[in-house]
Structure formats: structure tokens, C-alpha cells
Short mmCIF file of C-alpha atoms in Angstrom, two decimals:
data_model
loop_
_atom_site.label_atom_id
_atom_site.label_comp_id
_atom_site.label_asym_id
_atom_site.label_seq_id
_atom_site.Cartn_x
_atom_site.Cartn_y
_atom_site.Cartn_z
CA MET K 1 -0.53 -0.15 -0.15
CA THR K 2 1.01 3.83 -0.78
CA VAL K 3 2.78 5.33 2.19
CA THR K 4 1.63 9.31 3.36
CA VAL K 5 4.14 11.75 4.48
CA ARG K 6 2.19 14.66 6.53
CA THR K 7 4.25 16.71 8.14
CA ARG K 8 2.78 19.30 11.25
CA LYS K 9 3.99 22.41 13.52
CA PHE K 10 6.77 23.46 10.93
CA ILE K 11 9.65 25.62 11.99
CA ARG K 12 12.91 26.98 11.23
CA ASN K 13 14.89 27.45 14.05
CA PRO K 14 17.92 29.09 13.86
CA LEU K 15 19.19 29.01 17.28
CA LEU K 16 19.98 25.33 16.23
CA GLN K 17 19.87 26.28 12.35
CA ARG K 18 17.96 23.79 11.67
CA LYS K 19 14.25 23.17 10.46
CA GLN K 20 12.61 20.86 13.15
CA PHE K 21 8.58 19.23 12.54
CA VAL K 22 6.16 16.45 13.15
CA VAL K 23 5.63 13.59 10.86
CA ASP K 24 2.45 11.48 11.13
CA VAL K 25 2.60 8.45 8.35
CA LEU K 26 -0.47 5.91 7.04
CA HIS K 27 0.95 3.00 6.73
CA PRO K 28 -2.25 1.17 5.91
CA ASP K 29 -1.03 -1.98 5.40
CA ARG K 30 2.30 -2.01 6.33
CA ALA K 31 3.43 -2.98 10.63
CA ASN K 32 5.46 0.52 10.31
CA VAL K 33 7.98 2.01 7.87
CA PRO K 34 12.28 2.19 7.87
CA LYS K 35 13.22 5.43 8.83
CA SER K 36 15.53 5.65 5.41
CA GLU K 37 12.94 4.92 3.02
CA LEU K 38 11.19 7.57 5.06
CA GLN K 39 14.13 10.40 4.49
CA ASP K 40 13.64 9.04 1.51
CA MET K 41 10.32 10.37 0.84
CA ILE K 42 11.15 13.10 2.90
CA ALA K 43 14.09 14.41 0.50
CA LYS K 44 11.88 13.98 -2.57
CA ALA K 45 8.86 15.96 -2.31
CA ILE K 46 6.22 16.90 0.09
CA PRO K 47 3.34 18.38 -1.77
CA GLY K 48 2.87 21.36 0.41
CA ALA K 49 5.68 20.93 2.91
CA PHE K 50 6.74 23.27 3.93
CA TYR K 51 10.14 23.07 4.10
CA HIS K 52 10.33 22.88 0.61
CA THR K 53 11.00 26.67 0.58
CA TYR K 54 14.12 25.49 1.63
CA LYS K 55 16.46 23.01 -0.15
CA VAL K 56 18.12 19.54 1.47
CA THR K 57 20.53 19.03 0.16
CA ASP K 58 22.18 15.71 1.82
CA LYS K 59 20.55 13.39 3.14
CA SER K 60 22.20 12.30 6.52
CA LEU K 61 21.12 16.07 7.54
CA ILE K 62 17.71 14.06 7.88
CA SER K 63 16.72 13.57 11.07
CA LEU K 64 13.29 11.40 12.36
CA PHE K 65 13.70 10.29 15.46
CA GLY K 66 10.41 9.12 18.24
CA PHE K 67 7.91 7.62 15.99
CA ARG K 68 5.03 5.69 18.01
CA ASN K 69 2.17 3.44 16.42
CA LYS K 70 -1.42 5.00 16.65
CA PHE K 71 -3.28 2.11 18.35
CA GLY K 72 -5.08 -0.23 16.29
CA GLY K 73 -1.98 0.31 13.56
CA GLY K 74 -1.64 2.13 10.39
CA LYS K 75 0.06 5.48 11.21
CA SER K 76 2.75 6.57 13.56
CA THR K 77 3.71 10.10 13.96
CA GLY K 78 7.10 10.98 15.03
CA PHE K 79 9.31 13.95 14.75
CA CYS K 80 11.51 15.39 12.01
CA LEU K 81 15.01 17.96 12.41
CA ILE K 82 16.52 18.50 8.69
CA TYR K 83 19.80 20.88 9.78
CA ASP K 84 21.06 22.71 7.51
CA SER K 85 24.92 21.79 7.33
CA ALA K 86 27.06 18.66 8.31
CA GLU K 87 29.11 20.62 11.19
CA SER K 88 25.47 22.55 12.55
CA ALA K 89 24.51 18.03 12.12
CA LYS K 90 27.39 17.80 13.92
CA LYS K 91 27.36 20.03 17.40
CA TYR K 92 24.04 20.07 17.86
CA GLU K 93 23.00 16.40 17.61
CA PRO K 94 23.20 14.01 20.28
CA LYS K 95 25.73 10.64 19.63
CA TYR K 96 23.15 8.02 18.80
CA ARG K 97 21.64 10.41 16.28
CA LEU K 98 24.36 10.34 14.49
CA VAL K 99 26.13 7.37 14.45
CA ARG K 100 22.43 6.78 12.82
CA ASN K 101 22.63 8.95 10.06
CA GLY K 102 26.55 8.19 9.47
CA PHE K 103 28.13 10.51 10.54
CA VAL K 104 30.34 9.67 13.19
CA GLU K 105 31.27 5.91 13.99
CA LYS K 106 30.52 4.15 17.42
CA LYS K 107 32.76 2.11 19.62
CA GLU K 108 32.49 -1.03 20.48
CA THR K 109 31.59 -0.98 24.05
CA SER K 110 30.02 -3.72 25.50
CA ARG K 111 30.15 -4.34 29.22
CA LYS K 112 32.11 -7.36 29.82
CA GLN K 113 35.31 -5.59 27.98
CA ILE K 114 34.42 -2.56 30.15
CA LYS K 115 34.58 -4.05 33.22
CA GLU K 116 37.71 -6.28 32.17
CA ALA K 117 39.85 -3.66 31.66
CA LYS K 118 38.70 -2.04 34.12
CA ASN K 119 40.14 -5.12 36.40
CA ARG K 120 42.85 -5.19 34.78
CA LYS K 121 44.00 -2.28 35.68
CA LYS K 122 43.37 -2.00 39.30
CA LYS K 123 45.92 -5.43 39.41
CA GLN K 124 48.68 -3.01 37.13
CA ILE K 125 47.84 -1.24 40.55
CA ARG K 126 48.57 -3.10 42.80
CA GLN K 127 46.31 -1.36 46.41
CA ILE K 128 47.54 -4.29 49.02
CA ARG K 129 44.66 -3.50 51.92
CA GLY K 130 47.29 -3.31 55.05
CA THR K 131 50.16 -3.99 54.77
CA GLY K 132 50.82 -6.90 52.60
CA ARG K 133 52.29 -9.84 54.38
CA ARG K 134 49.35 -11.62 54.05
CA ILE K 135 49.73 -12.30 50.16
CA ALA K 136 54.12 -12.00 50.69
CA ASN K 137 53.98 -15.35 52.54
CA HIS K 138 51.18 -16.47 50.71
CA LYS K 139 53.18 -16.19 47.24
CA ALA K 140 56.90 -17.32 48.44
CA LYS K 141 54.89 -20.47 50.05
CA LYS K 142 53.70 -20.88 46.78
CA ALA K 143 57.05 -20.45 44.66
CA ALA K 144 58.60 -22.66 47.40
CA LYS K 145 55.44 -25.47 46.96
CA ASP K 146 56.37 -24.54 43.01
CA GLY K 147 60.19 -24.46 42.63
CA LYS G 1 -88.36 20.34 82.27
CA ALA G 2 -84.40 21.58 82.87
CA GLY G 3 -84.07 17.41 82.22
CA GLU G 4 -85.77 17.17 79.16
CA VAL G 5 -83.31 20.06 77.43
CA LEU G 6 -80.42 18.72 78.95
CA LEU G 7 -81.41 14.97 77.11
CA LEU G 8 -81.90 16.85 74.40
CA ARG G 9 -78.91 18.82 73.41
CA THR G 10 -76.97 15.58 73.93
CA ARG G 11 -78.30 13.98 71.48
CA ILE G 12 -78.40 16.61 69.44
CA ALA G 13 -74.90 17.17 70.23
CA SER G 14 -74.35 13.87 69.69
CA ASN G 15 -76.37 13.77 66.38
CA ALA G 16 -74.26 16.05 65.15
CA ARG G 17 -70.91 14.63 65.47
CA GLY G 18 -68.47 17.67 64.88
CA THR G 19 -67.58 20.78 67.30
CA ARG G 20 -67.81 23.59 65.17
CA ALA G 21 -72.00 21.78 65.13
CA CYS G 22 -72.55 21.30 68.77
CA SER G 23 -70.68 24.26 69.95
CA ALA G 24 -73.68 25.91 67.33
CA SER G 25 -76.05 23.73 68.47
CA ILE G 26 -75.50 24.09 72.33
CA ALA G 27 -75.36 27.73 71.67
CA ALA G 28 -78.64 27.72 69.81
CA SER G 29 -79.57 25.32 73.17
CA ALA G 30 -78.78 27.71 75.19
CA ALA G 31 -81.09 30.15 73.30
CA ALA G 32 -84.09 27.72 73.53
CA THR G 33 -83.86 27.54 77.05
CA ARG G 34 -83.45 30.95 77.23
CA SER G 35 -86.53 31.73 76.22
CA GLU G 36 -88.11 29.05 78.01
CA THR G 37 -91.83 29.96 77.17
CA LEU G 38 -91.66 28.59 74.08
CA PRO G 39 -93.55 25.13 74.35
CA LEU G 40 -91.21 21.91 74.51
CA SER G 41 -91.93 21.17 70.76
CA ASP G 42 -92.12 23.63 69.27
CA GLN G 43 -88.11 24.42 70.88
CA LEU G 44 -86.90 21.20 69.58
CA CYS G 45 -87.97 22.41 66.42
CA THR G 46 -85.87 25.48 66.20
CA VAL G 47 -83.10 24.27 67.83
CA GLN G 48 -83.06 20.66 65.53
CA GLN G 49 -83.33 23.38 62.51
CA CYS G 50 -80.51 25.89 64.07
CA ALA G 51 -78.58 22.42 64.36
CA ALA G 52 -79.38 21.10 60.82
CA VAL G 53 -78.59 24.70 59.81
CA SER G 54 -75.08 25.04 61.73
CA SER G 55 -73.67 22.04 60.77
CA ALA G 56 -74.60 22.60 56.59
CA CYS G 57 -72.68 25.78 57.22
CA SER G 58 -70.07 24.81 59.62
CA SER G 59 -68.79 22.24 56.31
CA ALA G 60 -69.95 24.46 53.70
CA ARG G 61 -67.13 26.47 55.80
CA VAL G 62 -65.19 23.91 56.00
CA ALA G 63 -64.89 23.02 52.60
CA THR G 64 -64.06 26.03 51.06
CA GLN G 65 -61.41 26.54 53.46
CA SER G 66 -60.29 23.86 52.20
CA SER G 67 -58.39 24.83 48.66
CA GLY G 68 -58.71 22.33 45.82
CA PRO G 69 -59.77 19.45 46.97
CA CYS G 70 -56.25 17.57 47.18
CA SER G 71 -55.25 19.56 49.42
CA ALA G 72 -58.31 18.99 52.53
CA ARG G 73 -56.91 17.44 54.96
CA GLN G 74 -58.93 17.34 57.96
CA SER G 75 -61.09 15.35 56.49
CA PRO G 76 -64.39 17.92 57.93
CA HIS G 77 -66.65 14.68 60.43
CA SER G 78 -70.22 15.62 59.00
CA MET G 79 -70.27 16.32 55.59
CA SER G 80 -73.35 17.62 53.98
CA ALA G 81 -74.53 17.24 50.24
CA ALA G 82 -73.05 20.80 48.96
CA ALA G 83 -69.96 20.43 49.93
CA LEU G 84 -69.24 16.69 48.03
CA GLU G 85 -70.17 18.33 45.65
CA GLU G 86 -68.62 22.01 46.02
CA LEU G 87 -65.53 18.88 46.02
CA ALA G 88 -66.66 17.11 43.17
CA GLU G 89 -67.05 19.98 40.51
CA LYS G 90 -63.38 21.10 41.49
CA ALA G 91 -61.37 17.92 40.84
CA GLU G 92 -63.59 17.43 37.16
CA ALA G 93 -62.11 21.18 36.32
CA LEU G 94 -58.52 19.77 37.66
CA ALA G 95 -59.17 16.81 35.71
CA GLY G 96 -59.99 19.02 32.53
CA ARG G 97 -57.12 21.15 33.42
CA VAL G 98 -54.38 19.07 33.73
CA SER G 99 -55.33 16.33 30.57
CA SER G 100 -55.93 18.99 28.60
CA ARG G 101 -52.47 19.39 28.76
CA ALA G 102 -50.91 16.78 29.15
CA ASN G 103 -52.53 15.28 26.07
CA LYS G 104 -51.78 18.54 24.01
CA ALA G 105 -47.73 18.00 24.77
CA SER G 106 -47.55 14.03 24.02
CA ASP G 107 -50.17 14.67 20.80
CA GLU G 108 -47.59 16.45 20.41
CA PHE G 109 -44.50 14.57 20.44
CA GLU G 110 -46.44 11.15 19.27
CA GLU G 111 -46.31 12.77 15.86
CA ASP G 112 -42.41 13.03 16.65
CA GLU G 113 -41.99 9.73 17.70
CA GLU G 114 -41.30 10.12 21.07
CA GLU G 115 -43.45 10.44 24.41
CA ASP G 116 -40.47 11.54 26.99
CA ASP G 117 -41.49 14.87 27.32
CA ALA G 118 -44.96 14.02 27.78
CA SER G 119 -44.45 11.51 30.39
CA TYR G 120 -43.71 13.94 33.54
CA PHE G 121 -46.52 15.17 32.37
CA LYS G 122 -48.96 11.93 32.19
CA MET G 123 -47.26 10.19 36.00
CA LYS G 124 -48.51 13.17 37.52
CA GLN G 125 -52.13 12.78 36.19
CA GLU G 126 -52.07 10.00 37.35
CA LEU G 127 -50.82 10.29 40.66
CA LEU G 128 -52.85 13.45 41.29
CA THR G 129 -56.16 11.75 39.84
CA THR G 130 -55.32 8.14 41.70
CA TYR G 131 -54.93 10.62 45.40
CA CYS G 132 -58.47 12.22 44.71
CA GLY G 133 -60.55 9.14 43.82
CA MET G 134 -58.76 8.06 47.53
CA LEU G 135 -60.09 11.33 49.15
CA SER G 136 -62.80 11.12 48.36
CA TYR G 137 -63.07 8.26 49.18
CA TYR G 138 -62.33 8.17 52.93
CA LEU G 139 -64.83 11.00 52.83
CA CYS G 140 -66.99 9.22 52.17
CA ARG G 141 -66.53 6.67 54.77
CA LYS G 142 -65.72 9.49 56.76
CA ALA G 143 -69.20 10.97 55.91
CA ARG G 144 -70.93 7.60 56.59
CA GLY G 145 -69.70 7.82 60.40
CA GLU G 146 -68.24 4.98 59.77
CA SER G 147 -64.29 3.65 61.20
CA ILE G 148 -61.40 5.13 58.72
CA GLU G 149 -58.67 2.70 60.93
CA ASN G 150 -56.55 0.60 59.31
CA HIS G 151 -58.58 0.74 55.76
CA PRO G 152 -55.70 0.72 53.20
CA VAL G 153 -57.40 4.06 51.82
CA VAL G 154 -55.17 5.98 54.51
CA ARG G 155 -51.49 4.37 54.43
CA ARG G 156 -52.21 5.11 50.74
CA LEU G 157 -52.90 8.75 50.72
CA TYR G 158 -49.82 8.63 53.10
CA GLU G 159 -47.81 7.79 49.99
CA LEU G 160 -49.19 9.38 46.91
CA ARG G 161 -48.41 12.67 50.06
CA LEU G 162 -44.94 11.75 50.36
CA THR G 163 -44.36 11.65 46.58
CA PHE G 164 -46.34 14.77 46.26
CA GLU G 165 -43.41 16.27 48.38
CA LYS G 166 -40.83 14.87 46.36
CA LEU G 167 -42.52 15.63 43.04
CA ARG G 168 -42.69 19.28 44.23
CA LEU G 169 -38.41 18.99 44.84
CA LEU G 170 -38.19 17.50 41.18
CA ASP G 171 -39.93 19.66 39.54
CA ALA G 172 -38.36 22.85 40.80
CA LYS G 173 -34.83 21.60 39.17
CA LEU G 174 -36.63 20.06 35.69
CA ARG G 175 -38.44 23.93 35.37
CA HIS G 176 -36.43 25.25 32.89
CA GLN G 177 -37.30 21.26 30.67
CA LEU G 178 -40.87 21.47 31.52
CA ASP G 179 -41.18 25.08 30.49
CA LYS G 180 -40.01 23.99 27.11
CA VAL G 181 -41.69 21.36 26.53
CA LEU G 182 -44.87 23.19 27.48
CA ALA G 183 -44.14 25.70 25.32
CA ARG G 184 -43.07 24.03 22.26
CA ALA G 185 -47.21 21.69 23.45
CA ASP G 186 -48.81 25.50 23.03
CA ALA G 187 -46.92 26.15 19.66
CA ALA G 188 -47.22 22.86 17.97
CA ASP G 189 -50.50 24.79 16.68
CA VAL G 190 -49.48 27.65 15.22
CA ALA G 191 -46.17 24.54 14.15
CA PRO G 192 -46.31 25.41 9.66
CA VAL G 193 -47.37 21.85 8.58
CA ALA G 194 -45.89 21.60 4.73
CA ASN G 195 -47.52 22.13 2.27
CA LEU G 196 -46.31 19.75 -1.11
CA GLU G 197 -49.10 21.40 -2.90
CA SER G 198 -46.64 24.53 -3.22
CA VAL G 199 -43.57 21.92 -4.36
CA GLU G 200 -42.34 22.90 -7.28
CA ILE G 201 -40.58 22.06 -10.47
CA ASP G 202 -38.31 23.50 -13.15
CA LYS G 203 -39.55 22.14 -16.19
CA GLU G 204 -36.76 22.98 -17.78
CA GLU G 205 -34.10 21.36 -15.83
CA GLY G 206 -36.89 18.86 -14.41
CA THR G 207 -34.96 19.88 -10.50
CA TYR G 208 -37.45 20.42 -7.46
CA LYS G 209 -37.18 23.74 -5.94
CA ALA G 210 -37.90 24.89 -3.06
CA PRO G 211 -40.59 27.23 -2.16
CA ARG G 212 -39.22 30.35 -1.41
CA SER G 213 -41.35 31.29 1.47
CA THR G 214 -40.85 28.99 4.24
CA VAL G 215 -42.20 29.81 7.52
CA ALA G 216 -40.37 27.26 10.02
CA TYR G 217 -36.60 29.91 8.34
CA GLN G 218 -38.32 33.15 10.06
CA GLU G 219 -39.72 30.40 14.07
CA GLN G 220 -36.09 30.70 14.47
CA ASP G 221 -34.76 34.22 14.19
CA GLU G 222 -34.25 33.49 18.49
CA ALA G 223 -32.15 30.91 17.24
CA SER G 224 -29.86 30.14 19.88
CA SER G 225 -26.00 30.73 19.23
CA ASP G 226 -25.28 28.04 21.77
CA ASP G 227 -23.28 25.18 20.09
CA ASP G 228 -25.38 22.77 20.54
CA ASP G 229 -26.79 21.64 16.81
CA ASP G 230 -30.62 20.45 17.98
CA ASP G 231 -32.83 23.62 16.47
CA ASP G 232 -34.52 24.37 19.80
CA GLU G 233 -38.05 26.50 18.03
CA ALA G 234 -38.73 26.96 22.03
CA PRO G 235 -37.59 31.08 23.50
CA ARG G 236 -33.79 30.99 25.34
CA ALA G 237 -34.73 31.25 29.85
CA PRO G 238 -34.51 33.99 30.62
CA VAL G 239 -29.98 35.79 31.73
CA LYS G 240 -30.46 34.34 34.60
CA GLU G 241 -31.96 31.26 34.66
CA ARG G 242 -29.42 30.42 32.57
CA GLN G 243 -26.31 31.45 34.73
CA GLU G 244 -26.62 30.09 37.88
CA ARG G 245 -26.98 27.15 36.02
CA SER G 246 -23.17 25.59 36.82
CA THR G 247 -20.66 24.87 33.27
CA ARG G 248 -20.63 21.58 33.32
CA ALA G 249 -24.06 20.81 34.39
CA ARG G 250 -25.61 22.75 31.57
CA ARG G 251 -23.06 20.85 29.23
CA ALA G 252 -23.92 17.17 31.19
CA GLU G 253 -27.88 17.72 29.80
CA ILE G 254 -27.14 19.77 26.73
CA ASP G 255 -24.64 16.30 25.27
CA PHE G 256 -28.27 13.76 27.51
CA LEU G 257 -30.67 16.29 25.00
CA LEU G 258 -28.57 16.07 21.88
CA LYS G 259 -27.35 12.21 22.23
CA GLU G 260 -31.25 11.56 22.82
CA ARG G 261 -32.07 13.90 19.94
CA SER G 262 -29.36 12.31 17.32
CA ASP G 263 -30.26 9.16 14.74
CA ALA G 264 -26.55 8.73 15.45
CA PRO G 265 -25.44 4.12 17.02
CA VAL G 266 -24.98 4.95 20.49
CA GLU G 267 -21.64 2.76 21.66
CA ILE G 268 -22.30 0.34 24.31
CA GLY G 269 -19.14 -0.60 26.36
CA SER G 270 -18.54 -3.55 28.17
CA GLY G 271 -20.76 -2.86 31.77
CA GLY G 272 -23.25 -3.07 28.50
CA HIS G 273 -24.52 0.80 28.54
CA ASP G 274 -23.69 3.70 27.10
CA GLU G 275 -20.27 4.31 28.62
CA SER G 276 -19.84 8.19 27.79
CA LEU G 277 -22.55 8.50 29.45
CA GLY G 278 -22.15 8.73 33.64
CA THR G 279 -21.39 10.90 36.43
CA GLY G 280 -19.50 7.93 38.15
CA GLN G 281 -15.72 6.95 39.12
CA ARG G 282 -15.53 5.48 35.86
CA ALA G 283 -16.48 8.05 34.23
CA ALA G 284 -14.29 10.22 36.32
CA ARG G 285 -11.68 8.44 35.32
CA ARG G 286 -11.66 7.62 31.97
CA GLU G 287 -12.03 11.45 31.43
CA ARG G 288 -8.86 11.79 34.03
CA ARG G 289 -7.26 9.58 31.85
CA ARG G 290 -7.99 11.41 28.46
CA LYS G 291 -6.75 14.46 29.25
CA GLU G 292 -3.73 13.01 30.47
CA GLN G 293 -2.86 11.44 27.57
CA ARG G 294 -3.91 14.78 25.96
CA GLU G 295 -1.89 17.30 28.02
CA GLN G 296 1.39 14.95 27.46
CA GLU G 297 1.27 14.40 23.92
CA ALA G 298 0.68 18.56 23.27
CA TYR G 299 3.99 18.62 25.49
CA GLU G 300 5.37 16.20 23.18
CA GLU G 301 4.39 17.64 20.39
CA ASP G 302 6.44 21.05 21.93
CA ALA G 303 9.12 19.98 22.81
CA PHE G 304 10.17 17.48 19.57
CA ARG G 305 10.74 14.57 23.00
CA ARG G 306 9.39 10.96 24.06
CA ILE G 307 7.59 10.99 27.49
CA ASP G 308 7.19 7.61 28.35
CA THR G 309 10.55 5.99 27.11
CA ASN G 310 10.15 4.42 30.91
CA LYS G 311 9.84 0.49 30.60
CA LYS G 312 6.65 0.81 33.43
CA LYS G 313 5.68 3.91 31.50
CA LYS G 314 4.89 2.63 28.04
CA LYS G 315 3.48 -1.00 29.70
CA ARG G 316 1.21 1.34 30.50
CA ARG G 317 -0.20 3.38 28.14
CA LYS G 318 0.13 0.89 26.27
CA THR G 319 -2.26 -1.35 28.35
CA ALA G 320 -4.35 1.68 28.04
CA ASP G 321 -4.93 1.79 25.44
CA PHE G 322 -5.62 -2.17 24.93
CA ALA G 323 -8.41 -1.65 27.23
CA SER G 324 -10.66 1.68 26.12
CA SER G 325 -9.82 -0.26 22.69
CA LEU G 326 -11.23 -3.60 24.01
CA ASP G 327 -14.17 -1.84 25.65
CA ASP G 328 -15.18 -1.35 22.36
CA LEU G 329 -14.97 -4.78 20.56
CA ILE G 330 -16.67 -7.03 23.06
#
């Protein structure tokens, strides 16, 4: 089925160098519409939308987020920001959205990795509680046993 | 002689059976004893005549004091034919007045296939007639001297009296609506009837042309500029009355009338009745929830961010949506 996109509450936001508006998507036969598809549609012509007074050069300057399906399906509402340039986008967009649009690479951060790194560091610094006699004795005994 | 007079006095007193009649007869007998020169038979005659006249007078006085048959609280102990006639007359007059209006109102609404508005009057009419009937039976028994104790009529009279008291309060509240109904009933005589002969068919184009002079539109020059689409021909209530009503009650009333008048289907909730009506707790909770949701959505669209990102809040939102729509499905 055809996907219809409508815009609402259009505002030109010069402080953050962008245009922002609310997006209504009508998708009768689909669960929802992927954001990449919406980016394409918005970059092209939406008849009657205000932002067409300004030119959209780069598709990746269009940032879409906050989409919620209306109860019963067929309609979802979300927000859209169109930045004037890549610099303003990098300045004002949150990191996760920049990653989505390909401006920034995501660092590989898994919890486990972080914890392991921390623990390794701990051992290097060697923070010993108390005098350390107990550990020393234990080490000596072990060396004697092995040796 | 004195003893005989005494006997007479007591007998007359017992026959009269009424305080006023008693006192009157006693006075008459006293007057008679004063004129002791009259023979006994004459005295008897005069006393009896006096008693009869006085009793008739007293009962007539009592009857006239009771304004209308329906408010006769203390039944007179002695009723003469004249008083009963008066009672009958008044009952007829009342019945005539009430029934004519009620019939007019009900006739008007039978055309519209609605009887709800006139039902109040009909009910009242029935109650009044039963009350009159009971009252007259009560009076008959009293007049004949039969005991009225432990008779179901008395209890029924009490019940009806209580009902009237309650209806009086209800009347006060509904007075505005009832006036509207009566005004409409009165205006029904003046309402125009569609004249099919005046329908014009344009021969050139073969289309229907509405007649120019339509009286219906002229009558609505006082048409309410209120929010309701209800075409109300009755004139607006006075300003003071409008202002006295609280806005919520008024809005509820308008919604109710709109619902009654409109042909649109009514959604019935899981309770089996129309859920949008109602002043109960659930309705209030639903209202509050809807209001909250609207506010939240408005804020979200203004601030360009979503609020329900919490797992708990998200769940609540989803279940609320589901529950409210499930009611419609069931």
C-alpha cells in the first residue's frame, strides 16, 4: 500500500540551525515504515510541506526519531529535524543519532569488555590493603611448593 | 323540663358529631332554654333546625377553606351534600386542566415518535387522579360515620402525599425543561405543515425548487447560538436562569439532549450501557486519563521529545490503549 507522509508544526529554528516538524505517517497495510525510507520521501517532494522553501541537499541531514504507532495500527507519529549543514548537525545532534546517520562511528563498547579492562587496571596499580604480609607469605609458600 | 332540655342538648350534640356543629347546637339550645316560654315541641323544632343549619354552614365553611380537593387535610366530620358537590366540581376542573395540557404535549410528541417529554406530565396526572379518588373515598366513609382505622386507603393517601412532596422538589429542578416542553406544545398549534401542493418542479431543468416563503426559518430568528446543533424552537431561558446553572451540569444536559435527539448509533461499553454517559467514578477516571493523554501528547509535540521511555510507563500506556479499545470491541 502507499505510504503517506504529512508534516505538522513546522518551525525554522535558527538557534540550532535546523528546521523541525512533526511527521505523520499513514501506512495502512504495513507495520511501520523504516526511517531510511522516510528519509528518502522527505528528501524528495512532499506536496504542501513548508520546508520545501529550503533545499535539502544531503539526505543524512534529515534526522528522524520518536516514532510511535497509533493504537490500532496504520498511523505513526514522529519528529523530524533537517539541519542546514553537516557542521551544525555534528554540533547539535546527540551522538546516537549521528551514528544512525553515519556521521560518527560507534565505538565498540560492551559491558563485559569494560569491566575486564577495569579489573586488569586494578591489578596493575596493585592496591594492597593493609600491610601486605599475608599476600607475601602466600606468594612465598606457593613459590616454595612449585619450586 | 330542664332535664328534658339537657337530654335534647346531648342528643343533638351527639348527632352533630362536629366541634363547630356541637358548639353551634349548644348555643342554639342555650338560646332556646333562655326562651323558656316556648313549648317543648317548638323548642325541639327550632333547636333541630338550628343544628341542621349550623352543621350545614360549618361543613360548607370547611369545604371552602380547603383550597381544592387535593389539599383537604382534615376531613370535616360532618359532610353535607353541598360540600361533596363542591368537591366533585373542583376535581373535574383540575382534571380537565391537567389532561388538556398533557394530551396536547403527548399529541405533539406522538408525531415525533417520542413520548419521553410528556411522560412526566402523564405520570403526574395519574398520581393526582388516584389521589383525588382515594380522598373522595376517605371522605365518603367519614361522612357515613364508618371507621377509617386500619383501612389501606389511609396508608395510600400518606404515600401519595409523600410522593407529591418529592415531586415538588423535582419540579423545581426540572422547571426549565418542563416549561420548554409546554411552550413547544403550545407552539405546536402554530407550527406550519408542509404543503405538498406548493412544491415546484422546474420544467426546464426538471429539478425541484424549494418554495421561497418558508415559515420555518422565520420562527428560528431567536435560534440559539449555542454549541448544540439541536434546532430548538422554544425561546431561550432568561439570562438569570442561564447564569445560575453550573457549566458542567449544563454541558452534561446538552450532551444528553443531543444524544437523545440524534440518530447516530450509540456506543455501548462492556457494562452493557452507553459508557460515555455517566457521572460515576469510572467515567471520571476515563475523563482524567484522556485529559492526561492529550496533555502529554501536546507537550511531546511541542518539545520534540518522547516522555514514556520508561519501561513501566511504556507498559502503562500500552495497556491503557488496549483496555480502552477492548471495551468497544466487546
